[in-house]
Amino acid sequence: MGVLAILLLIVLMTIGVPVAWSFAAVLAYLVFIYDVNMTTLLLQGFRSLDHIILLALPLFVLAGYLMKSGGIARRLVDFIEMLVRGRRGGLGASMVYASGIFGAISGTASGAVASIGTIMIGPLAERGYPRGYASALLGISSLLGILIPPSVTMILFGVVTRQSITALFAATIGPALLLMLGLTLFNRFCAGRLFTENHPDDTMPGQKIASRWSITKSALPALSLPFLILGGIYGGICTPTEAAAVAVVAAIIIGFFFYRDLTLSRLRDSVVASAETTGTIMLILLFSFMIGRILTAERVPQELTEWITTLVQNPLLILLIVNAFLIITGMIMDDLSVTVVIAPLLMPLVVSAGVDPIHYGAIVACSVVIGANSPPVAPILYMACRIGQVSIHHAIMPAIWMILVVGLPVMMVTTFIPEVSLFIPRMLGVM
Amino acid sequence: MLSFFSSIDRVMARLLNLIAIIASVVVAGLVFFMVIARYAMEWSIVGVDELALISAMWLYMVGGIIASRRAEHLVVDFLPQQLTSPFLLRLHQRVVALIMVATTVFFIYLAWRMMSFAIKRPQTTPGLGLPELIPLSSLALASIGCFAYAMRDLITGRACHNPKEEGEK
Amino acid sequence: DTIKLKMATDTGSKGSPTGNALDNWAEIIQKKTAGTPDEIKINIFYQDELGDQKEVFDLFMAGEVDMMLNWPLTSYDKRMGLRNMPYMFLSWDQAFDAYRPGGWLNTIYNEVHNDQGLTFFGAWPEGFGGVATRGKYATTVEGAKGIKVRVPSNFPNPQTMQALGYQATAITWGEVYTSIQTGVVDGDAGNIIYWDYEYFRDVLTHYTRTKHVFVTGVLSMNTETWEELNPNQQKIVADAALLVMEKQFADAKALDQSYVDKAVAGGMEYIEPTEEELRALAKVAREQVWPQMEAEVGPELVQQVRENAPKL
Ligand code: NA
Ligand code: NA
C-alpha cells in the first residue's frame, strides 16, 4: 500500500501535476486507505513546519537572491576569472569555482544557475565552449551550492531526520571539494580535445581589463560573506538559522553601500521572488510531512527495512542498494522529494547497516547532485539550459558524461569511505 | 467583467506582496536581533523565536499563494514539452488544473477540520502565550487562495510552469 | 467485549526507563483483565512513533491517544506548567508527599487535568534539575553572571534561569550539542544529569545540581476514554498507575545517582551547592519568579503553593 503511494506520486509528477499538488493527492489517497484521523492531520503538518531550524531556509534563499541583485555574484565571478585566466580550460574552471564560492553564501542550486549562468554562459560560448556543454557544466557546478554549506537540502534532511544541521553542513564539504576537483580535471581534459578554446590568454571578451588590485578590492566585501557565515557558525557566534539572518543583513548592506547595485525596487523584487520560492518549497514540505507521518505510523519504513534485510545482509551490499535506489528515484523525482520522502524512508535501513546518520546525509546530498542533473526529471539541468539558451538535447550527453565520470565516483567514494564526509565534522568537534 | 477580475487580481497581488515583504523583514530582523542580543548585548532573550516563527508561517503560506497566483509551482514539465498538438496541450492543461482543484478542495477540508479543533481547544505559545490561531489561520488562507487560483487556471486554461529566475527567457 | 487502548509517551524509546514504565503499566492492566469480561488490550507507541512531543499531545487532547506518560505542554492550559515552578521542594520526600494520592499537588493537578478533559493518576519523577556547563560553573547568582545557557523556552524556565543570574537563550534540542561545542552557549539548564550525560557528555565539563526544578512526567488518561471504562476497569487502571508511580519514586533516586557516578567516572565534575547556597538561590527564585507565576497560573494556585511548599 505504501509502495503504491510512491508509485502514484511518480505518476502524478510525471504527467505534470505540480509537485505540491501531487503530494496533496497522494496524501488524500493515504487518508482514504488508512482511515487517518483528519482532526489533527493538518495540525501535525503545521507542527512540522513550525521549527526554528527551518527558518534558515527562507533566509538562505533570500540571501541567494540578494547576491544577484546586489552585484555580489558579478564581483565573485570577476575575481575568480582573474585567478584562472590563461590556463587551459580556465574559463570553465572559473565557473566551477565561482559556483563553489557562491554556494558558500547561498543555500540552493538554482540561485547559482541564475546568477553565475547569466554572467558566464555568454563569454564561455564566445570562447568556444559549446552551449550544451557549458550549460551542463553550469548545472552540475551549481549543485556545489547544496554541498558547500549553507545548504537548504541539508537543512531539510536535518529537519526530517532530526540530525544536527551544524554537523550535516560540515559533512558535505569533503564531497564538495572532490566534486570541484573532479569537474576541474574533467573540464581541463575536454578543453582542446572536444572543442577548441579560443584565445585563452585574453580576458573575457568584451570586458575591460581592470587591474588585479581593483578587481580584488572590489571582490573583498563579497568574499567576506562566506567567512561571516561559516565563521559565525563554527566560531561559536550563531546557530545555522541565525547565520542565515546575518547573511541576509550583510548582503543588503554590501549591495546597498559597497556595490550600490541594490535599489529599493530590486530589493522588493528579490524579497517577493524569494518568498515565492520559499512558498513553493513549504507547500511541498507541508504535504510530504503529513505523508511521512502516516507512513511512519503504518510502519512502512520499518517494513521496507525488514524486507530488504531479509534479502541482503552484507552492509556494503545494502549501501549499494540504497545508492541505486537514491539515484533511480533521483532520476524520476525532483531533489526536494528525494530529500524529504525517499531519504528518511531508507534511513532505518542505512542505520542498520552501521552507517552514521550524518554520513548518510552526505550520501543523500551526493545523490541529489546526480539526480538534479539526470533526465528525465532534471530541474537544475533544464534551468541551466534555459539560462544557456540551448535546447536540452545538446546538454544531455555532456551532463551524462559529467555524472558518470565525476558525479558517480564522488558519490561512491563518499559512500564507502566515511572519512570523506566525517573527517571535517569530527575535526570541528561537532559530532 | 474581465476588467473587474483583473483589478481584483492587481489588488490581490499588491496585498500578497506586501504581506510577504513585511513577514520577510520581520523574520530576518528578529533572527538577526537574536544574535545581537545574545552575542553583543549579552541579554536573555525570551520569546523572540516565537514571534519569528509566527511571521515565518505567514511568509511560507503567502509565498505559496503567490506561486499559485503566478502559476509558478515546481512542476515536472517533461511531458507537456513533448506534446506538440495544441489540442493535446489544452487537454493536458485542463486535466492538471482539475487535479489541482480537487487537491485544493481536500486542502480546504483539512484546514476546516484543523480550525474547528483549534477554535474548540485553543492553544498558546509556551513563552509569550500568543494564540496559535494566528499562524494556523495562514494555512486556512493558503488553502482558500490556492483553490481560487486553481479554479482560475481551470477556467482560463493557464498552464502551471516552473518558477523563472531573472535573466531566463 | 475487549476494549482496545492506545498508550504513548513523548519521551523515551522502547527499552528506556520511560519505555519500560509504559510496558509495566500496560502489562499490569492487561494481566489483571485478561480472560475476564473487562478485558483491556493496550497498543504502545514510544517516542517519535506518532510524532514529536507537541503532535502526540495534540493526539492525546483529541482523543486519538488514550493514555500517556508525558511531560505535559502548557499550550492548552498554562496551569500545566505548575511543575516548572521553581523551588517548590528541596527534597525527594517533600516531592513524594506532594504528588502521592491525596497530596496537595496531586489535588491541584487533578483539577487542572480535569478542566482539560484529562484524568490525572500521578507523577513519574526523574529527579532534580541542574545546570550542565562547559569550562565554568556557578553556585551563586553572582557567579552565574555571563554564563550563557540553553533553556527550554516554556514559562517560567527562562525567567527562573535569569533570576539565578544566568543568561538564558532558546536553542532547539537538535542544535544544543553543536552550540555548546562551538561556544554559542556555555551549557544546558534545567535537565536532570541523565540527559546531559547521555547526549552532551563529550562537550560538558561540569554539572551543578541547582535543584531549581523537580523534573517529573505525568501519568494520565483522556477522560472520554476513562468514562467508557466500568468502575472495575477504572480501578485497575488507576491502581496500576499508582504502582508505576511508587516504583519510579523508589527507582528514580538510584538511577539518578548511577548517572552521577557515571559522569564523575567519565571525568565530569559534579557540584552540589551547600545548603546555604541552595537556600539563597531558592530565595531569589521564589521572590522573583513566584509573583510572575500569579499572572500565568492564577493567584489561587500560587497561594496554595505558598501554603504547602517547605519554608526556607
Ligand atoms: Na550552499
Ligand atoms: Na533527475
Coordinates of C-alpha atoms in Angstrom, one line a residue, chain A residues 19 36-37 43 61 96 105 109 134 151 157 183-184 190 242 249 271 273 279 323 342-343 359 372:
Chain A
V19 CA 4.8 18.7 -7.2
V36 CA -6.5 8.5 9.3
N37 CA -7.8 11.0 11.9
L43 CA -2.1 20.4 12.7
V61 CA 17.1 31.5 -0.2
V96 CA 33.1 25.8 -11.1
I105 CA 26.7 32.1 0.7
A109 CA 21.5 25.5 -6.5
A134 CA 28.6 24.9 -20.8
S151 CA 22.6 24.1 2.2
F157 CA 17.4 16.5 5.7
L183 CA 34.9 18.9 -12.6
T184 CA 38.1 20.9 -13.0
C190 CA 37.7 18.3 -22.6
E242 CA 20.9 32.8 12.9
V249 CA 21.6 41.6 6.6
V271 CA 12.1 39.6 -1.4
A273 CA 10.7 36.3 -5.5
G279 CA 6.3 29.2 -0.5
N323 CA 22.7 4.2 -3.6
I342 CA 12.8 8.9 0.0
A343 CA 15.8 9.6 2.2
H359 CA 27.4 10.3 6.9
A372 CA 19.0 17.1 -10.3

